[in-house]
PDB file of C-alpha atoms in Angstrom:
ATOM      1  CA  GLU A 617       0.000   0.000   0.000  1.00 91.00           C
ATOM      2  CA  ASP A 618       2.909   2.360   0.698  1.00 93.00           C
ATOM      3  CA  LEU A 619       4.174   1.783  -2.837  1.00 93.00           C
ATOM      4  CA  ARG A 620       0.731   2.351  -4.321  1.00 93.00           C
ATOM      5  CA  ALA A 621       0.516   5.634  -2.406  1.00 94.00           C
ATOM      6  CA  ALA A 622       3.921   6.685  -3.738  1.00 95.00           C
ATOM      7  CA  TYR A 623       2.809   5.941  -7.301  1.00 94.00           C
ATOM      8  CA  ALA A 624      -0.423   7.867  -6.702  1.00 94.00           C
ATOM      9  CA  THR A 625       1.571  10.890  -5.489  1.00 95.00           C
ATOM     10  CA  LEU A 626       3.366  10.895  -8.821  1.00 92.00           C
ATOM     11  CA  GLY A 627       0.138  10.419 -10.728  1.00 92.00           C
ATOM     12  CA  VAL A 628       1.403   7.128 -12.161  1.00 87.00           C
ATOM     13  CA  ALA A 629      -0.664   3.944 -12.281  1.00 87.00           C
ATOM     14  CA  ALA A 630       0.768   1.137 -10.129  1.00 91.00           C
ATOM     15  CA  ALA A 631       0.560  -1.372 -12.965  1.00 90.00           C
ATOM     16  CA  PRO A 632       2.835  -3.181 -15.399  1.00 89.00           C
ATOM     17  CA  PHE A 633       3.949  -1.314 -18.499  1.00 87.00           C
ATOM     18  CA  ALA A 634       1.269  -1.645 -21.148  1.00 88.00           C
ATOM     19  CA  SER A 635       3.763  -2.019 -23.987  1.00 92.00           C
ATOM     20  CA  VAL A 636       7.442  -2.979 -24.100  1.00 93.00           C
ATOM     21  CA  GLY A 637       9.664  -3.495 -27.134  1.00 92.00           C
ATOM     22  CA  PHE A 638      12.681  -5.819 -26.953  1.00 94.00           C
ATOM     23  CA  PHE A 639      15.365  -5.647 -29.650  1.00 95.00           C
ATOM     24  CA  ALA A 640      18.444  -7.838 -30.110  1.00 94.00           C
ATOM     25  CA  PRO A 641      20.938  -8.233 -32.971  1.00 94.00           C
ATOM     26  CA  PRO A 642      20.398 -11.051 -35.476  1.00 93.00           C
ATOM     27  CA  THR A 643      22.211 -14.327 -35.013  1.00 90.00           C
ATOM     28  CA  PRO A 644      25.575 -14.259 -36.845  1.00 89.00           C
ATOM     29  CA  ASP A 645      25.808 -16.312 -40.059  1.00 84.00           C
ATOM     30  CA  ASP A 646      22.056 -17.011 -39.971  1.00 84.00           C
ATOM     31  CA  LEU A 647      19.964 -15.850 -42.938  1.00 84.00           C
ATOM     32  CA  THR A 648      16.619 -16.279 -41.156  1.00 84.00           C
ATOM     33  CA  GLY A 649      17.031 -13.036 -39.179  1.00 85.00           C
ATOM     34  CA  ARG A 650      16.250 -14.613 -35.812  1.00 88.00           C
ATOM     35  CA  PRO A 651      17.407 -12.622 -32.748  1.00 90.00           C
ATOM     36  CA  HIS A 652      20.667 -13.605 -31.055  1.00 89.00           C
ATOM     37  CA  VAL A 653      19.363 -14.316 -27.550  1.00 86.00           C
ATOM     38  CA  THR A 654      19.455 -17.264 -25.199  1.00 81.00           C
ATOM     39  CA  GLY A 655      16.305 -18.561 -23.605  1.00 76.00           C
ATOM     40  CA  ARG A 656      13.012 -16.892 -24.496  1.00 76.00           C
ATOM     41  CA  THR A 657      12.738 -15.405 -27.979  1.00 78.00           C
ATOM     42  CA  SER A 658       9.013 -14.612 -27.893  1.00 83.00           C
ATOM     43  CA  GLY A 659       8.457 -10.879 -28.156  1.00 87.00           C
ATOM     44  CA  VAL A 660      12.098 -10.187 -29.111  1.00 92.00           C
ATOM     45  CA  THR A 661      12.716  -8.567 -32.501  1.00 92.00           C
ATOM     46  CA  ALA A 662      16.014  -8.774 -34.376  1.00 93.00           C
ATOM     47  CA  PHE A 663      17.319  -5.366 -35.475  1.00 94.00           C
ATOM     48  CA  TRP A 664      19.727  -4.349 -38.210  1.00 95.00           C
ATOM     49  CA  TRP A 665      20.279  -1.603 -40.757  1.00 95.00           C
ATOM     50  CA  THR A 666      20.076  -2.265 -44.474  1.00 94.00           C
ATOM     51  CA  LEU A 667      22.854  -1.192 -46.818  1.00 96.00           C
ATOM     52  CA  ALA A 668      20.371   1.247 -48.367  1.00 95.00           C
ATOM     53  CA  GLU A 669      19.785   2.851 -44.949  1.00 95.00           C
ATOM     54  CA  PHE A 670      23.495   2.862 -44.194  1.00 96.00           C
ATOM     55  CA  CYS A 671      24.315   4.713 -47.403  1.00 97.00           C
ATOM     56  CA  GLY A 672      21.221   6.929 -47.587  1.00 96.00           C
ATOM     57  CA  GLY A 673      21.433   7.984 -43.947  1.00 95.00           C
ATOM     58  CA  GLU A 674      25.183   8.676 -44.069  1.00 95.00           C
ATOM     59  CA  LEU A 675      25.805   6.305 -41.146  1.00 96.00           C
ATOM     60  CA  LEU A 676      29.475   5.760 -41.974  1.00 95.00           C
ATOM     61  CA  PRO A 677      30.730   8.238 -39.301  1.00 93.00           C
ATOM     62  CA  TYR A 678      29.219   6.011 -36.590  1.00 94.00           C
ATOM     63  CA  VAL A 679      31.525   3.185 -37.737  1.00 94.00           C
ATOM     64  CA  PHE A 680      34.318   5.401 -36.378  1.00 89.00           C
ATOM     65  CA  ALA A 681      32.437   6.279 -33.190  1.00 78.00           C
ATOM     66  CA  ASP A 682      35.265   5.569 -30.758  1.00 71.00           C
ATOM     67  CA  ALA A 683      36.528   8.934 -29.507  1.00 52.00           C
ATOM     68  CA  GLU A 684      39.264  10.173 -31.807  1.00 58.00           C
ATOM     69  CA  ASP A 685      41.468  13.221 -31.958  1.00 50.00           C
ATOM     70  CA  GLU A 686      39.444  15.564 -34.165  1.00 52.00           C
ATOM     71  CA  ARG A 687      42.705  16.723 -35.768  1.00 50.00           C
ATOM     72  CA  ASN A 688      43.117  13.364 -37.508  1.00 65.00           C
ATOM     73  CA  GLN A 689      42.796  14.121 -41.197  1.00 74.00           C
ATOM     74  CA  TYR A 690      41.132  10.827 -42.089  1.00 82.00           C
ATOM     75  CA  THR A 691      37.917  12.199 -40.536  1.00 84.00           C
ATOM     76  CA  MET A 692      37.650  14.314 -43.691  1.00 86.00           C
ATOM     77  CA  VAL A 693      37.709  11.120 -45.754  1.00 90.00           C
ATOM     78  CA  ILE A 694      34.914   9.638 -43.615  1.00 91.00           C
ATOM     79  CA  HIS A 695      32.499  12.447 -44.458  1.00 90.00           C
ATOM     80  CA  GLN A 696      33.624  12.588 -48.085  1.00 92.00           C
ATOM     81  CA  VAL A 697      32.958   8.850 -48.583  1.00 95.00           C
ATOM     82  CA  ALA A 698      29.663   8.991 -46.641  1.00 95.00           C
ATOM     83  CA  ALA A 699      28.379  11.804 -48.875  1.00 95.00           C
ATOM     84  CA  ARG A 700      29.472   9.938 -51.993  1.00 95.00           C
ATOM     85  CA  LEU A 701      27.654   6.760 -50.916  1.00 96.00           C
ATOM     86  CA  ARG A 702      24.500   8.764 -50.205  1.00 96.00           C
ATOM     87  CA  ARG A 703      24.548  10.265 -53.691  1.00 95.00           C
ATOM     88  CA  GLU A 704      25.415   7.136 -55.665  1.00 95.00           C
ATOM     89  CA  ALA A 705      23.809   4.199 -53.819  1.00 96.00           C
ATOM     90  CA  VAL A 706      20.581   2.929 -55.382  1.00 95.00           C
ATOM     91  CA  ALA A 707      18.387   0.545 -53.388  1.00 94.00           C
ATOM     92  CA  ILE A 708      17.220  -2.606 -55.132  1.00 91.00           C
ATOM     93  CA  GLY A 709      14.766  -5.287 -54.089  1.00 83.00           C
ATOM     94  CA  THR A 710      13.212  -5.599 -50.632  1.00 84.00           C
ATOM     95  CA  ASP A 711      16.272  -6.713 -48.680  1.00 87.00           C
ATOM     96  CA  GLY A 712      18.036  -3.343 -48.653  1.00 90.00           C
ATOM     97  CA  ALA A 713      20.854  -4.274 -51.034  1.00 94.00           C
ATOM     98  CA  VAL A 714      22.272  -1.465 -53.187  1.00 95.00           C
ATOM     99  CA  THR A 715      24.096  -0.841 -56.400  1.00 96.00           C
ATOM    100  CA  VAL A 716      26.863   1.756 -56.430  1.00 95.00           C
ATOM    101  CA  GLY A 717      28.469   2.650 -59.731  1.00 90.00           C
ATOM    102  CA  GLY A 718      26.732  -0.345 -61.290  1.00 91.00           C
ATOM    103  CA  ARG A 719      28.190  -2.777 -58.727  1.00 95.00           C
ATOM    104  CA  LEU A 720      25.810  -4.881 -56.624  1.00 96.00           C
ATOM    105  CA  LEU A 721      26.477  -4.832 -52.858  1.00 96.00           C
ATOM    106  CA  ARG A 722      24.611  -7.282 -50.617  1.00 94.00           C
ATOM    107  CA  THR A 723      26.783  -7.469 -47.504  1.00 95.00           C
ATOM    108  CA  TYR A 724      28.833  -5.104 -45.368  1.00 96.00           C
ATOM    109  CA  ASP A 725      31.914  -6.952 -46.610  1.00 96.00           C
ATOM    110  CA  ASP A 726      30.886  -6.075 -50.180  1.00 97.00           C
ATOM    111  CA  LEU A 727      30.557  -2.413 -49.219  1.00 97.00           C
ATOM    112  CA  VAL A 728      33.954  -2.250 -47.503  1.00 97.00           C
ATOM    113  CA  GLU A 729      35.603  -3.996 -50.458  1.00 97.00           C
ATOM    114  CA  PHE A 730      33.961  -1.560 -52.901  1.00 97.00           C
ATOM    115  CA  VAL A 731      35.058   1.535 -50.957  1.00 96.00           C
ATOM    116  CA  SER A 732      38.563   0.087 -50.655  1.00 96.00           C
ATOM    117  CA  ASP A 733      38.711  -0.419 -54.422  1.00 95.00           C
ATOM    118  CA  GLN A 734      37.659   3.186 -55.074  1.00 95.00           C
ATOM    119  CA  LEU A 735      40.259   4.592 -52.685  1.00 93.00           C
ATOM    120  CA  THR A 736      43.156   2.452 -53.872  1.00 92.00           C
ATOM    121  CA  ASP A 737      42.517   3.151 -57.546  1.00 90.00           C
ATOM    122  CA  GLU A 738      44.371   6.322 -58.529  1.00 86.00           C
ATOM    123  CA  GLU A 739      41.659   7.248 -61.041  1.00 86.00           C
ATOM    124  CA  THR A 740      38.799   7.212 -58.512  1.00 90.00           C
ATOM    125  CA  ARG A 741      40.625   8.141 -55.279  1.00 90.00           C
ATOM    126  CA  ARG A 742      40.336  11.877 -55.922  1.00 88.00           C
ATOM    127  CA  GLU A 743      36.571  11.606 -56.469  1.00 88.00           C
ATOM    128  CA  TRP A 744      35.961   9.557 -53.328  1.00 92.00           C
ATOM    129  CA  ALA A 745      38.507  10.969 -50.863  1.00 88.00           C
ATOM    130  CA  GLY A 746      38.790  14.584 -51.957  1.00 80.00           C
ATOM    131  CA  PRO A 747      41.393  16.435 -53.981  1.00 74.00           C
ATOM    132  CA  VAL A 748      43.917  17.116 -51.202  1.00 65.00           C
ATOM    133  CA  THR A 749      43.937  13.727 -49.475  1.00 68.00           C
ATOM    134  CA  GLY A 750      47.305  11.964 -49.277  1.00 80.00           C
ATOM    135  CA  THR A 751      47.988   8.248 -49.471  1.00 85.00           C
ATOM    136  CA  GLY A 752      48.826   8.036 -45.757  1.00 88.00           C
ATOM    137  CA  THR A 753      45.477   9.569 -44.779  1.00 88.00           C
ATOM    138  CA  VAL A 754      43.561   7.233 -47.087  1.00 91.00           C
ATOM    139  CA  ASN A 755      45.412   4.206 -45.720  1.00 91.00           C
ATOM    140  CA  ALA A 756      44.624   5.276 -42.139  1.00 89.00           C
ATOM    141  CA  PHE A 757      40.938   5.448 -43.068  1.00 92.00           C
ATOM    142  CA  LEU A 758      41.010   2.068 -44.812  1.00 94.00           C
ATOM    143  CA  ARG A 759      42.753   0.334 -41.896  1.00 93.00           C
ATOM    144  CA  ARG A 760      40.034   1.471 -39.523  1.00 93.00           C
ATOM    145  CA  LEU A 761      37.256   0.679 -41.986  1.00 94.00           C
ATOM    146  CA  ARG A 762      38.524  -2.858 -42.593  1.00 96.00           C
ATOM    147  CA  SER A 763      38.882  -3.445 -38.852  1.00 94.00           C
ATOM    148  CA  SER A 764      35.120  -2.859 -38.513  1.00 95.00           C
ATOM    149  CA  LEU A 765      34.195  -5.884 -40.651  1.00 95.00           C
ATOM    150  CA  LYS A 766      33.921  -8.439 -37.866  1.00 94.00           C
ATOM    151  CA  ALA A 767      31.985  -6.070 -35.607  1.00 94.00           C
ATOM    152  CA  LEU A 768      29.429  -4.695 -38.082  1.00 96.00           C
ATOM    153  CA  ARG A 769      28.760  -7.386 -40.682  1.00 94.00           C
ATOM    154  CA  THR A 770      25.976  -8.795 -38.471  1.00 94.00           C
ATOM    155  CA  ILE A 771      23.977  -5.560 -38.124  1.00 95.00           C
ATOM    156  CA  VAL A 772      24.559  -3.860 -41.509  1.00 96.00           C
ATOM    157  CA  ARG A 773      22.921  -6.136 -44.078  1.00 93.00           C
ATOM    158  CA  GLY A 774      21.553  -6.375 -47.564  1.00 92.00           C
ATOM    159  CA  ASP A 775      20.862 -10.105 -47.510  1.00 90.00           C
ATOM    160  CA  LEU A 776      17.941 -10.363 -45.068  1.00 88.00           C
ATOM    161  CA  SER A 777      14.272  -9.642 -45.674  1.00 83.00           C
ATOM    162  CA  ALA A 778      13.968  -6.046 -44.477  1.00 75.00           C
ATOM    163  CA  THR A 779      10.745  -6.126 -42.456  1.00 80.00           C
ATOM    164  CA  ALA A 780       9.509  -2.882 -40.899  1.00 76.00           C
ATOM    165  CA  GLN A 781       9.529  -4.441 -37.418  1.00 84.00           C
ATOM    166  CA  ARG A 782      13.346  -4.730 -37.331  1.00 88.00           C
ATOM    167  CA  ALA A 783      13.820  -0.933 -37.187  1.00 89.00           C
ATOM    168  CA  VAL A 784      14.684   0.184 -33.635  1.00 91.00           C
ATOM    169  CA  THR A 785      12.250   2.845 -32.436  1.00 90.00           C
ATOM    170  CA  THR A 786      10.625   4.003 -29.209  1.00 90.00           C
ATOM    171  CA  GLU A 787       7.439   5.001 -31.013  1.00 88.00           C
ATOM    172  CA  GLY A 788       4.311   3.137 -29.939  1.00 86.00           C
ATOM    173  CA  GLN A 789       5.679   1.594 -26.740  1.00 90.00           C
ATOM    174  CA  GLN A 790       6.302   2.815 -23.219  1.00 91.00           C
ATOM    175  CA  VAL A 791       9.631   1.035 -22.780  1.00 93.00           C
ATOM    176  CA  THR A 792      12.189   0.033 -25.408  1.00 94.00           C
ATOM    177  CA  VAL A 793      15.045  -2.303 -24.448  1.00 93.00           C
ATOM    178  CA  ILE A 794      17.987  -2.740 -26.839  1.00 93.00           C
ATOM    179  CA  ASP A 795      20.220  -5.696 -25.983  1.00 92.00           C
ATOM    180  CA  LEU A 796      23.847  -5.038 -26.922  1.00 91.00           C
ATOM    181  CA  HIS A 797      25.724  -7.575 -24.825  1.00 90.00           C
ATOM    182  CA  ASN A 798      26.274 -10.030 -27.722  1.00 91.00           C
ATOM    183  CA  LEU A 799      27.844  -7.329 -29.901  1.00 94.00           C
ATOM    184  CA  PRO A 800      31.523  -6.319 -30.002  1.00 93.00           C
ATOM    185  CA  ASP A 801      32.372  -2.964 -28.470  1.00 92.00           C
ATOM    186  CA  ARG A 802      32.615  -1.211 -31.826  1.00 93.00           C
ATOM    187  CA  ALA A 803      29.183  -2.462 -32.888  1.00 95.00           C
ATOM    188  CA  GLN A 804      27.739  -1.341 -29.549  1.00 93.00           C
ATOM    189  CA  ARG A 805      28.997   2.183 -30.209  1.00 92.00           C
ATOM    190  CA  PHE A 806      27.499   2.134 -33.694  1.00 95.00           C
ATOM    191  CA  VAL A 807      24.074   1.088 -32.390  1.00 95.00           C
ATOM    192  CA  VAL A 808      24.076   3.638 -29.565  1.00 93.00           C
ATOM    193  CA  GLY A 809      25.082   6.488 -31.877  1.00 92.00           C
ATOM    194  CA  VAL A 810      22.639   5.729 -34.676  1.00 95.00           C
ATOM    195  CA  VAL A 811      19.676   5.063 -32.374  1.00 94.00           C
ATOM    196  CA  LEU A 812      20.285   8.156 -30.231  1.00 92.00           C
ATOM    197  CA  ALA A 813      20.618  10.397 -33.279  1.00 92.00           C
ATOM    198  CA  ALA A 814      17.471   8.988 -34.899  1.00 93.00           C
ATOM    199  CA  GLU A 815      15.346   9.176 -31.748  1.00 92.00           C
ATOM    200  CA  THR A 816      16.537  12.697 -30.937  1.00 91.00           C
ATOM    201  CA  ALA A 817      15.623  13.843 -34.452  1.00 91.00           C
ATOM    202  CA  ARG A 818      12.238  12.101 -34.244  1.00 90.00           C
ATOM    203  CA  LYS A 819      11.423  13.647 -30.867  1.00 90.00           C
ATOM    204  CA  GLU A 820      12.482  17.101 -32.057  1.00 88.00           C
ATOM    205  CA  ALA A 821      10.232  16.790 -35.106  1.00 88.00           C
ATOM    206  CA  ALA A 822       7.299  15.564 -32.975  1.00 85.00           C
ATOM    207  CA  GLY A 823       7.400  18.570 -30.640  1.00 79.00           C
ATOM    208  CA  THR A 824       7.456  18.895 -26.870  1.00 74.00           C
ATOM    209  CA  GLY A 825       4.403  16.762 -26.057  1.00 79.00           C
ATOM    210  CA  GLY A 826       5.425  13.887 -23.785  1.00 84.00           C
ATOM    211  CA  LEU A 827       8.864  12.930 -22.516  1.00 88.00           C
ATOM    212  CA  LEU A 828      11.502  10.607 -23.919  1.00 90.00           C
ATOM    213  CA  PHE A 829      13.713   9.146 -21.180  1.00 91.00           C
ATOM    214  CA  THR A 830      17.033   7.760 -22.432  1.00 90.00           C
ATOM    215  CA  MET A 831      18.899   5.471 -20.046  1.00 90.00           C
ATOM    216  CA  LEU A 832      22.505   4.799 -21.076  1.00 89.00           C
ATOM    217  CA  ASP A 833      24.824   2.573 -19.079  1.00 88.00           C
ATOM    218  CA  GLU A 834      28.592   3.241 -19.083  1.00 88.00           C
ATOM    219  CA  LEU A 835      28.123   6.856 -20.118  1.00 91.00           C
ATOM    220  CA  ASN A 836      31.863   7.501 -19.780  1.00 90.00           C
ATOM    221  CA  LYS A 837      32.460   5.080 -22.680  1.00 89.00           C
ATOM    222  CA  TYR A 838      30.177   6.977 -25.050  1.00 90.00           C
ATOM    223  CA  ALA A 839      30.899  10.541 -23.913  1.00 91.00           C
ATOM    224  CA  PRO A 840      34.492  10.465 -22.608  1.00 90.00           C
ATOM    225  CA  ARG A 841      36.194  13.602 -21.371  1.00 89.00           C
ATOM    226  CA  GLU A 842      38.841  13.533 -24.097  1.00 86.00           C
ATOM    227  CA  GLY A 843      38.425  13.237 -27.854  1.00 83.00           C
ATOM    228  CA  SER A 844      35.516  13.729 -30.214  1.00 84.00           C
ATOM    229  CA  SER A 845      33.015  11.347 -31.798  1.00 86.00           C
ATOM    230  CA  PRO A 846      29.540  11.429 -33.400  1.00 88.00           C
ATOM    231  CA  ILE A 847      28.001   9.790 -30.314  1.00 90.00           C
ATOM    232  CA  LYS A 848      29.533  12.358 -28.003  1.00 91.00           C
ATOM    233  CA  GLU A 849      28.120  15.178 -30.119  1.00 90.00           C
ATOM    234  CA  VAL A 850      24.620  13.675 -29.923  1.00 91.00           C
ATOM    235  CA  LEU A 851      24.872  13.241 -26.144  1.00 93.00           C
ATOM    236  CA  LEU A 852      26.120  16.815 -25.731  1.00 92.00           C
ATOM    237  CA  ASP A 853      23.150  18.047 -27.741  1.00 91.00           C
ATOM    238  CA  ILE A 854      20.751  16.091 -25.521  1.00 91.00           C
ATOM    239  CA  ALA A 855      22.448  17.324 -22.321  1.00 91.00           C
ATOM    240  CA  GLU A 856      22.451  20.974 -23.362  1.00 90.00           C
ATOM    241  CA  ARG A 857      19.018  21.335 -24.937  1.00 88.00           C
ATOM    242  CA  GLY A 858      17.276  18.029 -24.327  1.00 86.00           C
ATOM    243  CA  ARG A 859      15.001  19.328 -21.579  1.00 84.00           C
ATOM    244  CA  SER A 860      13.554  21.927 -23.946  1.00 86.00           C
ATOM    245  CA  LEU A 861      12.854  19.113 -26.436  1.00 87.00           C
ATOM    246  CA  GLY A 862      11.350  16.799 -23.824  1.00 89.00           C
ATOM    247  CA  ILE A 863      14.339  14.420 -23.801  1.00 91.00           C
ATOM    248  CA  ILE A 864      15.742  13.370 -20.428  1.00 92.00           C
ATOM    249  CA  LEU A 865      19.172  11.719 -20.363  1.00 93.00           C
ATOM    250  CA  ILE A 866      19.928   9.300 -17.510  1.00 94.00           C
ATOM    251  CA  GLY A 867      23.563   8.209 -17.457  1.00 93.00           C
ATOM    252  CA  ALA A 868      25.225   5.629 -15.216  1.00 92.00           C
ATOM    253  CA  GLN A 869      28.962   5.104 -14.817  1.00 91.00           C
ATOM    254  CA  GLN A 870      31.622   4.147 -12.290  1.00 89.00           C
ATOM    255  CA  THR A 871      33.573   7.377 -12.698  1.00 90.00           C
ATOM    256  CA  ALA A 872      31.806  10.654 -13.408  1.00 90.00           C
ATOM    257  CA  SER A 873      35.213  12.336 -13.613  1.00 92.00           C
ATOM    258  CA  GLU A 874      35.773  10.566 -16.951  1.00 93.00           C
ATOM    259  CA  VAL A 875      32.568  11.932 -18.517  1.00 93.00           C
ATOM    260  CA  GLU A 876      32.564  15.047 -20.716  1.00 93.00           C
ATOM    261  CA  ARG A 877      32.415  18.063 -18.343  1.00 92.00           C
ATOM    262  CA  ARG A 878      29.599  19.809 -20.207  1.00 92.00           C
ATOM    263  CA  ILE A 879      27.346  16.782 -19.758  1.00 93.00           C
ATOM    264  CA  VAL A 880      28.073  16.517 -16.037  1.00 91.00           C
ATOM    265  CA  SER A 881      27.570  20.245 -15.497  1.00 90.00           C
ATOM    266  CA  ASN A 882      24.183  20.100 -17.242  1.00 90.00           C
ATOM    267  CA  SER A 883      22.941  17.287 -14.994  1.00 90.00           C
ATOM    268  CA  SER A 884      20.193  18.658 -12.764  1.00 89.00           C
ATOM    269  CA  VAL A 885      20.053  15.555 -10.538  1.00 92.00           C
ATOM    270  CA  LYS A 886      23.101  13.647  -9.307  1.00 91.00           C
ATOM    271  CA  VAL A 887      22.980  10.322  -7.456  1.00 93.00           C
ATOM    272  CA  VAL A 888      26.243   9.082  -5.932  1.00 91.00           C
ATOM    273  CA  GLY A 889      26.948   5.654  -4.510  1.00 90.00           C
ATOM    274  CA  ARG A 890      30.031   4.364  -2.764  1.00 87.00           C
ATOM    275  CA  LEU A 891      33.124   6.148  -4.068  1.00 86.00           C
ATOM    276  CA  ASP A 892      36.796   5.386  -4.237  1.00 87.00           C
ATOM    277  CA  PRO A 893      38.625   8.105  -2.233  1.00 86.00           C
ATOM    278  CA  ALA A 894      40.663   9.170  -5.258  1.00 89.00           C
ATOM    279  CA  GLU A 895      37.523   9.521  -7.382  1.00 90.00           C
ATOM    280  CA  ALA A 896      35.695  11.372  -4.591  1.00 88.00           C
ATOM    281  CA  GLY A 897      38.426  14.019  -4.581  1.00 88.00           C
ATOM    282  CA  ARG A 898      37.674  15.056  -8.176  1.00 90.00           C
ATOM    283  CA  PRO A 899      35.945  18.416  -8.826  1.00 89.00           C
ATOM    284  CA  GLU A 900      32.818  16.675 -10.168  1.00 88.00           C
ATOM    285  CA  TYR A 901      31.922  15.745  -6.588  1.00 89.00           C
ATOM    286  CA  GLY A 902      32.359  19.251  -5.189  1.00 87.00           C
ATOM    287  CA  PHE A 903      28.642  19.415  -4.332  1.00 87.00           C
ATOM    288  CA  LEU A 904      29.158  16.777  -1.617  1.00 87.00           C
ATOM    289  CA  PRO A 905      30.176  17.790   1.921  1.00 86.00           C
ATOM    290  CA  PRO A 906      33.663  16.627   3.022  1.00 80.00           C
ATOM    291  CA  SER A 907      32.257  13.894   5.251  1.00 78.00           C
TER     292      SER A 907
END
């Protein structure tokens, strides 16, 4: 009864959520598109992005979503290639495969191989990488792109039936749970960045009616103090103007001192558990009394 009274004070019904969406990545090397989960699969939807969405939405920057020094020149190649893919990729069929320059691409491996061919060919490198890009910069980009193959080939596809249900969205359900634990770290960053950017844009377009709560574990991994990344920019945008858009960011981490300062300073509510003495001495905990 005490709990029911607490819910009533908040004006919230003391009842189960009326609608919950569960998303998990597809099972690797399985062309049926079944979710990669153990135990119960009922009510769990496999999610992935088609090659057409990857190219059309310019999602390539999120492949490089680990925080990098923004002075690295290969970041210019990332945006140059992303824009080129958006302009030239043509979707075919219902599975999200694309043709680029007349070449059929059905898998993420196909896409990486195609981009590599364009950047290593002297005749096409200038068109795809930009006129002032050196060989060293292009090679740095290609090394990082090729290293993403193992992580992303499961969730960027053009060989699965692209049903509408596999698109991750919070629309139409009270709670949306996205399971990332079976994905490599780089794929986790890709999913977090793309989903946050899409949901922020959707909420901004929908207006201020209602609230979108975003709960992100290990916030220090996605918005670290040092470096720059597409995910960090999205999280900064949410922290600095999210309340005006009706978006509430809830971050959890072991060390708040390793989170981008502007995000911590924009937090209106702080909850602190047991702290290591060295961590407790950081300026981020200055609101606590010495005891």
